[in-house]
Amino acid sequence: MQLTLVELIALGLAVFRLTHLIVLDKITEFLRAPFFDETIEVEENGEEAIYLTPKKGGLKGFIGELLSCYWCTGIWVSCFLYGGFFFFPLYFNPLITLLAVAGVAAILEAAVQSWKTD
């Protein structure tokens, strides 16, 4: 199956948004929490900083390592979305479209925030 340019761009944006949602967004923090240990350190200015480190060993450690790597998670998200696009287009095309639109919105918001601080 050959992808059109529009499909490739939509899939790329959808992968970007879903990966960001899984790895970085606050709304999915509760899903990541079981796979990380929290370490609180006091910085030189007196403020506390919270660092997350993947749990050691086992399945939780493996998933924690995966979730701490944007690139690694992106590969699996790519496989999931492309497989769904190829085998279950009726269900995945609306999901991919939604995620692609959200990806464009996220990129535009980041650009606007960047312009505001300059």
N, CA and C atoms as an extended XYZ file, in Angstrom:
354
Properties=species:S:1:pos:R:3:atomname:S:1:resname:S:1:resid:I:1 pbc="F F F"
N         0.850       -1.180        0.000 N   MET     1
C         0.000        0.000        0.000 CA  MET     1
C         0.892        1.238        0.000 C   MET     1
N         0.642        2.104       -0.927 N   GLN     2
C         1.421        3.331       -1.044 CA  GLN     2
C         0.646        4.496       -0.423 C   GLN     2
N         1.360        5.309        0.362 N   LEU     3
C         0.744        6.472        0.998 CA  LEU     3
C         0.817        7.677        0.074 C   LEU     3
N        -0.229        8.474        0.081 N   THR     4
C        -0.156        9.760       -0.613 CA  THR     4
C         0.607       10.721        0.299 C   THR     4
N         1.017       11.844       -0.240 N   LEU     5
C         1.739       12.834        0.546 CA  LEU     5
C         0.870       13.350        1.698 C   LEU     5
N        -0.395       13.569        1.440 N   VAL     6
C        -1.312       14.058        2.481 CA  VAL     6
C        -1.448       13.028        3.601 C   VAL     6
N        -1.564       11.754        3.241 N   GLU     7
C        -1.665       10.700        4.251 CA  GLU     7
C        -0.388       10.612        5.078 C   GLU     7
N         0.757       10.725        4.424 N   LEU     8
C         2.031       10.682        5.128 CA  LEU     8
C         2.164       11.845        6.105 C   LEU     8
N         1.786       13.039        5.680 N   ILE     9
C         1.851       14.208        6.562 CA  ILE     9
C         0.883       14.044        7.727 C   ILE     9
N        -0.334       13.577        7.430 N   ALA    10
C        -1.321       13.364        8.496 CA  ALA    10
C        -0.827       12.325        9.499 C   ALA    10
N        -0.262       11.231        9.017 N   LEU    11
C         0.274       10.211        9.910 CA  LEU    11
C         1.432       10.769       10.733 C   LEU    11
N         2.301       11.536       10.105 N   GLY    12
C         3.427       12.132       10.827 CA  GLY    12
C         2.970       13.052       11.937 C   GLY    12
N         1.993       13.890       11.650 N   LEU    13
C         1.461       14.793       12.673 CA  LEU    13
C         0.742       14.023       13.778 C   LEU    13
N         0.028       12.970       13.392 N   ALA    14
C        -0.685       12.151       14.381 CA  ALA    14
C         0.307       11.426       15.293 C   ALA    14
N         1.379       10.902       14.725 N   VAL    15
C         2.409       10.230       15.522 CA  VAL    15
C         3.045       11.227       16.486 C   VAL    15
N         3.356       12.417       15.984 N   PHE    16
C         3.927       13.467       16.832 CA  PHE    16
C         3.016       13.760       18.016 C   PHE    16
N         1.733       13.970       17.764 N   ARG    17
C         0.814       14.366       18.829 CA  ARG    17
C         0.574       13.251       19.829 C   ARG    17
N         0.362       12.017       19.346 N   LEU    18
C         0.099       10.903       20.253 CA  LEU    18
C         1.342       10.578       21.084 C   LEU    18
N         2.516       10.650       20.473 N   THR    19
C         3.752       10.409       21.219 CA  THR    19
C         3.924       11.460       22.310 C   THR    19
N         3.686       12.703       21.967 N   HIS    20
C         3.791       13.786       22.949 CA  HIS    20
C         2.790       13.570       24.078 C   HIS    20
N         1.589       13.169       23.731 N   LEU    21
C         0.549       12.907       24.732 CA  LEU    21
C         0.986       11.808       25.697 C   LEU    21
N         1.556       10.749       25.179 N   ILE    22
C         1.970        9.620       26.015 CA  ILE    22
C         3.180        9.960       26.876 C   ILE    22
N         4.177       10.618       26.291 N   VAL    23
C         5.463       10.810       26.966 CA  VAL    23
C         5.517       12.069       27.824 C   VAL    23
N         4.877       13.149       27.404 N   LEU    24
C         5.115       14.436       28.054 CA  LEU    24
C         3.910       15.138       28.687 C   LEU    24
N         2.723       14.928       28.180 N   ASP    25
C         1.577       15.719       28.645 CA  ASP    25
C         1.159       15.382       30.068 C   ASP    25
N         0.758       16.395       30.786 N   LYS    26
C         0.347       16.254       32.190 CA  LYS    26
C        -0.890       15.365       32.329 C   LYS    26
N        -1.784       15.423       31.365 N   ILE    27
C        -3.040       14.678       31.450 CA  ILE    27
C        -2.815       13.158       31.508 C   ILE    27
N        -1.692       12.671       30.990 N   THR    28
C        -1.415       11.233       31.020 CA  THR    28
C        -0.364       10.867       32.069 C   THR    28
N        -0.074       11.791       32.951 N   GLU    29
C         0.923       11.558       34.003 CA  GLU    29
C         0.567       10.333       34.849 C   GLU    29
N        -0.705       10.143       35.139 N   PHE    30
C        -1.142        9.018       35.972 CA  PHE    30
C        -0.843        7.670       35.306 C   PHE    30
N        -0.788        7.644       33.967 N   LEU    31
C        -0.445        6.405       33.261 CA  LEU    31
C         1.048        6.096       33.352 C   LEU    31
N         1.876        7.145       33.398 N   ARG    32
C         3.329        6.967       33.473 CA  ARG    32
C         3.820        6.712       34.896 C   ARG    32
N         3.097        7.214       35.886 N   ALA    33
C         3.547        7.179       37.290 CA  ALA    33
C         3.990        5.801       37.792 C   ALA    33
N         3.296        4.708       37.480 N   PRO    34
C         3.727        3.410       38.019 CA  PRO    34
C         5.092        2.938       37.517 C   PRO    34
N         5.618        3.578       36.488 N   PHE    35
C         6.859        3.125       35.871 CA  PHE    35
C         8.062        3.995       36.218 C   PHE    35
N         7.858        4.996       37.096 N   PHE    36
C         8.927        5.919       37.448 CA  PHE    36
C         9.038        6.077       38.961 C   PHE    36
N        10.256        6.361       39.411 N   ASP    37
C        10.511        6.750       40.797 CA  ASP    37
C        10.759        8.255       40.803 C   ASP    37
N        10.226        8.933       41.822 N   GLU    38
C        10.437       10.370       41.972 CA  GLU    38
C        11.597       10.645       42.909 C   GLU    38
N        12.447       11.581       42.515 N   THR    39
C        13.541       12.032       43.361 CA  THR    39
C        13.413       13.544       43.495 C   THR    39
N        13.397       14.024       44.741 N   ILE    40
C        13.298       15.468       44.978 CA  ILE    40
C        14.673       15.972       45.406 C   ILE    40
N        15.147       16.982       44.684 N   GLU    41
C        16.437       17.576       44.998 CA  GLU    41
C        16.267       19.077       45.188 C   GLU    41
N        17.009       19.629       46.132 N   VAL    42
C        16.982       21.073       46.369 CA  VAL    42
C        18.081       21.701       45.511 C   VAL    42
N        17.684       22.650       44.686 N   GLU    43
C        18.641       23.313       43.804 CA  GLU    43
C        19.370       24.422       44.550 C   GLU    43
N        20.384       25.001       43.912 N   GLU    44
C        21.197       26.041       44.540 CA  GLU    44
C        20.385       27.252       44.990 C   GLU    44
N        19.315       27.563       44.251 N   ASN    45
C        18.486       28.722       44.599 CA  ASN    45
C        17.444       28.398       45.672 C   ASN    45
N        17.459       27.179       46.195 N   GLY    46
C        16.553       26.797       47.275 CA  GLY    46
C        15.257       26.162       46.817 C   GLY    46
N        14.986       26.173       45.518 N   GLU    47
C        13.760       25.570       45.010 CA  GLU    47
C        13.928       24.058       44.885 C   GLU    47
N        12.816       23.365       45.094 N   GLU    48
C        12.837       21.918       44.956 CA  GLU    48
C        12.568       21.533       43.511 C   GLU    48
N        13.311       20.573       43.016 N   ALA    49
C        13.113       20.041       41.668 CA  ALA    49
C        12.782       18.559       41.784 C   ALA    49
N        11.805       18.135       41.021 N   ILE    50
C        11.398       16.730       41.025 CA  ILE    50
C        11.936       16.077       39.757 C   ILE    50
N        12.681       14.992       39.931 N   TYR    51
C        13.228       14.245       38.809 CA  TYR    51
C        12.593       12.869       38.774 C   TYR    51
N        12.242       12.437       37.582 N   LEU    52
C        11.660       11.113       37.400 CA  LEU    52
C        12.700       10.203       36.768 C   LEU    52
N        12.889        9.037       37.363 N   THR    53
C        13.801        8.047       36.797 CA  THR    53
C        13.039        6.740       36.625 C   THR    53
N        13.278        6.048       35.514 N   PRO    54
C        12.576        4.782       35.297 CA  PRO    54
C        12.907        3.779       36.403 C   PRO    54
N        11.917        2.999       36.786 N   LYS    55
C        12.139        1.944       37.777 CA  LYS    55
C        13.201        0.973       37.245 C   LYS    55
N        13.823        0.259       38.125 N   LYS    56
C        14.899       -0.663       37.751 CA  LYS    56
C        14.349       -2.061       37.492 C   LYS    56
N        14.772       -2.660       36.389 N   GLY    57
C        14.492       -4.053       36.090 CA  GLY    57
C        13.043       -4.394       35.809 C   GLY    57
N        12.832       -5.560       35.279 N   GLY    58
C        11.505       -6.091       35.021 CA  GLY    58
C        10.723       -5.329       33.969 C   GLY    58
N         9.453       -5.677       33.893 N   LEU    59
C         8.567       -5.062       32.916 CA  LEU    59
C         8.369       -3.573       33.194 C   LEU    59
N         8.225       -3.210       34.487 N   LYS    60
C         8.052       -1.795       34.834 CA  LYS    60
C         9.274       -0.980       34.430 C   LYS    60
N        10.450       -1.553       34.612 N   GLY    61
C        11.674       -0.869       34.207 CA  GLY    61
C        11.744       -0.689       32.698 C   GLY    61
N        11.367       -1.735       31.966 N   PHE    62
C        11.368       -1.668       30.502 CA  PHE    62
C        10.403       -0.601       30.008 C   PHE    62
N         9.187       -0.607       30.548 N   ILE    63
C         8.188        0.380       30.124 CA  ILE    63
C         8.625        1.777       30.546 C   ILE    63
N         9.215        1.909       31.733 N   GLY    64
C         9.723        3.202       32.180 CA  GLY    64
C        10.797        3.741       31.250 C   GLY    64
N        11.719        2.872       30.823 N   GLU    65
C        12.756        3.286       29.866 CA  GLU    65
C        12.123        3.708       28.549 C   GLU    65
N        11.138        2.959       28.092 N   LEU    66
C        10.449        3.283       26.848 CA  LEU    66
C         9.748        4.636       26.955 C   LEU    66
N         9.045        4.858       28.058 N   LEU    67
C         8.303        6.108       28.235 CA  LEU    67
C         9.206        7.315       28.486 C   LEU    67
N        10.442        7.069       28.861 N   SER    68
C        11.355        8.187       29.079 CA  SER    68
C        12.050        8.601       27.782 C   SER    68
N        11.823        7.869       26.722 N   CYS    69
C        12.467        8.138       25.438 CA  CYS    69
C        11.406        8.499       24.398 C   CYS    69
N        11.386        9.768       24.027 N   TYR    70
C        10.412       10.255       23.044 CA  TYR    70
C        10.571        9.512       21.721 C   TYR    70
N        11.810        9.289       21.306 N   TRP    71
C        12.079        8.639       20.019 CA  TRP    71
C        11.634        7.182       20.039 C   TRP    71
N        11.899        6.479       21.130 N   CYS    72
C        11.529        5.067       21.236 CA  CYS    72
C        10.012        4.899       21.212 C   CYS    72
N         9.336        5.701       22.000 N   THR    73
C         7.874        5.634       22.043 CA  THR    73
C         7.302        5.990       20.671 C   THR    73
N         7.932        6.946       19.994 N   GLY    74
C         7.473        7.356       18.667 CA  GLY    74
C         7.486        6.223       17.658 C   GLY    74
N         8.475        5.353       17.753 N   ILE    75
C         8.535        4.192       16.842 CA  ILE    75
C         7.324        3.291       17.054 C   ILE    75
N         7.017        2.995       18.324 N   TRP    76
C         5.876        2.114       18.612 CA  TRP    76
C         4.553        2.761       18.254 C   TRP    76
N         4.445        4.061       18.497 N   VAL    77
C         3.227        4.783       18.113 CA  VAL    77
C         3.079        4.764       16.591 C   VAL    77
N         4.185        4.921       15.870 N   SER    78
C         4.153        4.853       14.406 CA  SER    78
C         3.634        3.501       13.933 C   SER    78
N         4.151        2.436       14.524 N   CYS    79
C         3.695        1.085       14.157 CA  CYS    79
C         2.204        0.916       14.421 C   CYS    79
N         1.767        1.393       15.586 N   PHE    80
C         0.352        1.276       15.961 CA  PHE    80
C        -0.548        2.039       14.988 C   PHE    80
N        -0.222        3.314       14.727 N   LEU    81
C        -1.080        4.120       13.868 CA  LEU    81
C        -1.031        3.672       12.406 C   LEU    81
N         0.155        3.329       11.925 N   TYR    82
C         0.243        2.871       10.535 CA  TYR    82
C        -0.469        1.530       10.366 C   TYR    82
N        -0.270        0.619       11.328 N   GLY    83
C        -0.971       -0.658       11.265 CA  GLY    83
C        -2.479       -0.482       11.286 C   GLY    83
N        -2.943        0.405       12.163 N   GLY    84
C        -4.377        0.682       12.209 CA  GLY    84
C        -4.879        1.329       10.930 C   GLY    84
N        -4.096        2.250       10.382 N   PHE    85
C        -4.438        2.914        9.124 CA  PHE    85
C        -4.552        1.892        7.997 C   PHE    85
N        -3.655        0.942        7.992 N   PHE    86
C        -3.610       -0.057        6.921 CA  PHE    86
C        -4.688       -1.127        7.085 C   PHE    86
N        -4.851       -1.661        8.310 N   PHE    87
C        -5.747       -2.794        8.524 CA  PHE    87
C        -7.168       -2.404        8.961 C   PHE    87
N        -7.314       -1.277        9.641 N   PHE    88
C        -8.629       -0.860       10.153 CA  PHE    88
C        -8.904        0.606        9.820 C   PHE    88
N        -8.908        0.957        8.537 N   PRO    89
C        -9.035        2.375        8.170 CA  PRO    89
C       -10.344        3.019        8.643 C   PRO    89
N       -11.399        2.256        8.725 N   LEU    90
C       -12.678        2.815        9.164 CA  LEU    90
C       -12.572        3.420       10.561 C   LEU    90
N       -11.809        2.787       11.427 N   TYR    91
C       -11.665        3.260       12.798 CA  TYR    91
C       -10.493        4.214       12.976 C   TYR    91
N        -9.416        3.979       12.252 N   PHE    92
C        -8.201        4.746       12.476 CA  PHE    92
C        -8.137        6.056       11.700 C   PHE    92
N        -8.795        6.153       10.556 N   ASN    93
C        -8.745        7.416        9.809 CA  ASN    93
C        -9.292        8.597       10.616 C   ASN    93
N       -10.433        8.457       11.304 N   PRO    94
C       -10.888        9.586       12.133 CA  PRO    94
C        -9.918        9.889       13.282 C   PRO    94
N        -9.351        8.863       13.899 N   LEU    95
C        -8.390        9.060       14.985 CA  LEU    95
C        -7.138        9.779       14.476 C   LEU    95
N        -6.629        9.339       13.340 N   ILE    96
C        -5.434        9.962       12.760 CA  ILE    96
C        -5.717       11.401       12.384 C   ILE    96
N        -6.890       11.661       11.825 N   THR    97
C        -7.261       13.040       11.460 CA  THR    97
C        -7.324       13.918       12.704 C   THR    97
N        -7.966       13.429       13.744 N   LEU    98
C        -8.071       14.180       14.998 CA  LEU    98
C        -6.694       14.486       15.577 C   LEU    98
N        -5.836       13.474       15.638 N   LEU    99
C        -4.493       13.672       16.178 CA  LEU    99
C        -3.656       14.598       15.295 C   LEU    99
N        -3.829       14.515       13.982 N   ALA   100
C        -3.084       15.390       13.069 CA  ALA   100
C        -3.490       16.845       13.261 C   ALA   100
N        -4.779       17.095       13.391 N   VAL   101
C        -5.252       18.458       13.633 CA  VAL   101
C        -4.731       18.964       14.972 C   VAL   101
N        -4.753       18.113       15.990 N   ALA   102
C        -4.212       18.492       17.296 CA  ALA   102
C        -2.701       18.738       17.211 C   ALA   102
N        -2.009       17.984       16.368 N   GLY   103
C        -0.584       18.196       16.161 CA  GLY   103
C        -0.294       19.544       15.529 C   GLY   103
N        -1.075       19.903       14.532 N   VAL   104
C        -0.917       21.226       13.909 CA  VAL   104
C        -1.183       22.313       14.942 C   VAL   104
N        -2.222       22.152       15.730 N   ALA   105
C        -2.546       23.140       16.772 CA  ALA   105
C        -1.412       23.259       17.786 C   ALA   105
N        -0.809       22.138       18.164 N   ALA   106
C         0.297       22.157       19.132 CA  ALA   106
C         1.508       22.892       18.559 C   ALA   106
N         1.803       22.651       17.297 N   ILE   107
C         2.928       23.330       16.647 CA  ILE   107
C         2.661       24.822       16.555 C   ILE   107
N         1.449       25.203       16.168 N   LEU   108
C         1.099       26.626       16.088 CA  LEU   108
C         1.166       27.296       17.457 C   LEU   108
N         0.691       26.612       18.486 N   GLU   109
C         0.732       27.173       19.837 CA  GLU   109
C         2.177       27.367       20.301 C   GLU   109
N         3.035       26.410       20.014 N   ALA   110
C         4.445       26.544       20.377 CA  ALA   110
C         5.076       27.723       19.640 C   ALA   110
N         4.725       27.908       18.386 N   ALA   111
C         5.257       29.031       17.623 CA  ALA   111
C         4.775       30.353       18.196 C   ALA   111
N         3.504       30.447       18.537 N   VAL   112
C         2.943       31.672       19.121 CA  VAL   112
C         3.636       31.981       20.461 C   VAL   112
N         3.803       30.958       21.300 N   GLN   113
C         4.470       31.161       22.581 CA  GLN   113
C         5.917       31.610       22.378 C   GLN   113
N         6.568       31.080       21.365 N   SER   114
C         7.944       31.475       21.061 CA  SER   114
C         8.011       32.933       20.623 C   SER   114
N         7.049       33.366       19.822 N   TRP   115
C         7.023       34.752       19.333 CA  TRP   115
C         6.744       35.721       20.473 C   TRP   115
N         5.923       35.296       21.438 N   LYS   116
C         5.568       36.172       22.557 CA  LYS   116
C         6.765       36.462       23.459 C   LYS   116
N         7.672       35.494       23.570 N   THR   117
C         8.812       35.670       24.464 CA  THR   117
C         9.984       36.386       23.811 C   THR   117
N         9.946       36.553       22.506 N   ASP   118
C        11.047       37.245       21.812 CA  ASP   118
C        10.929       38.750       21.902 C   ASP   118
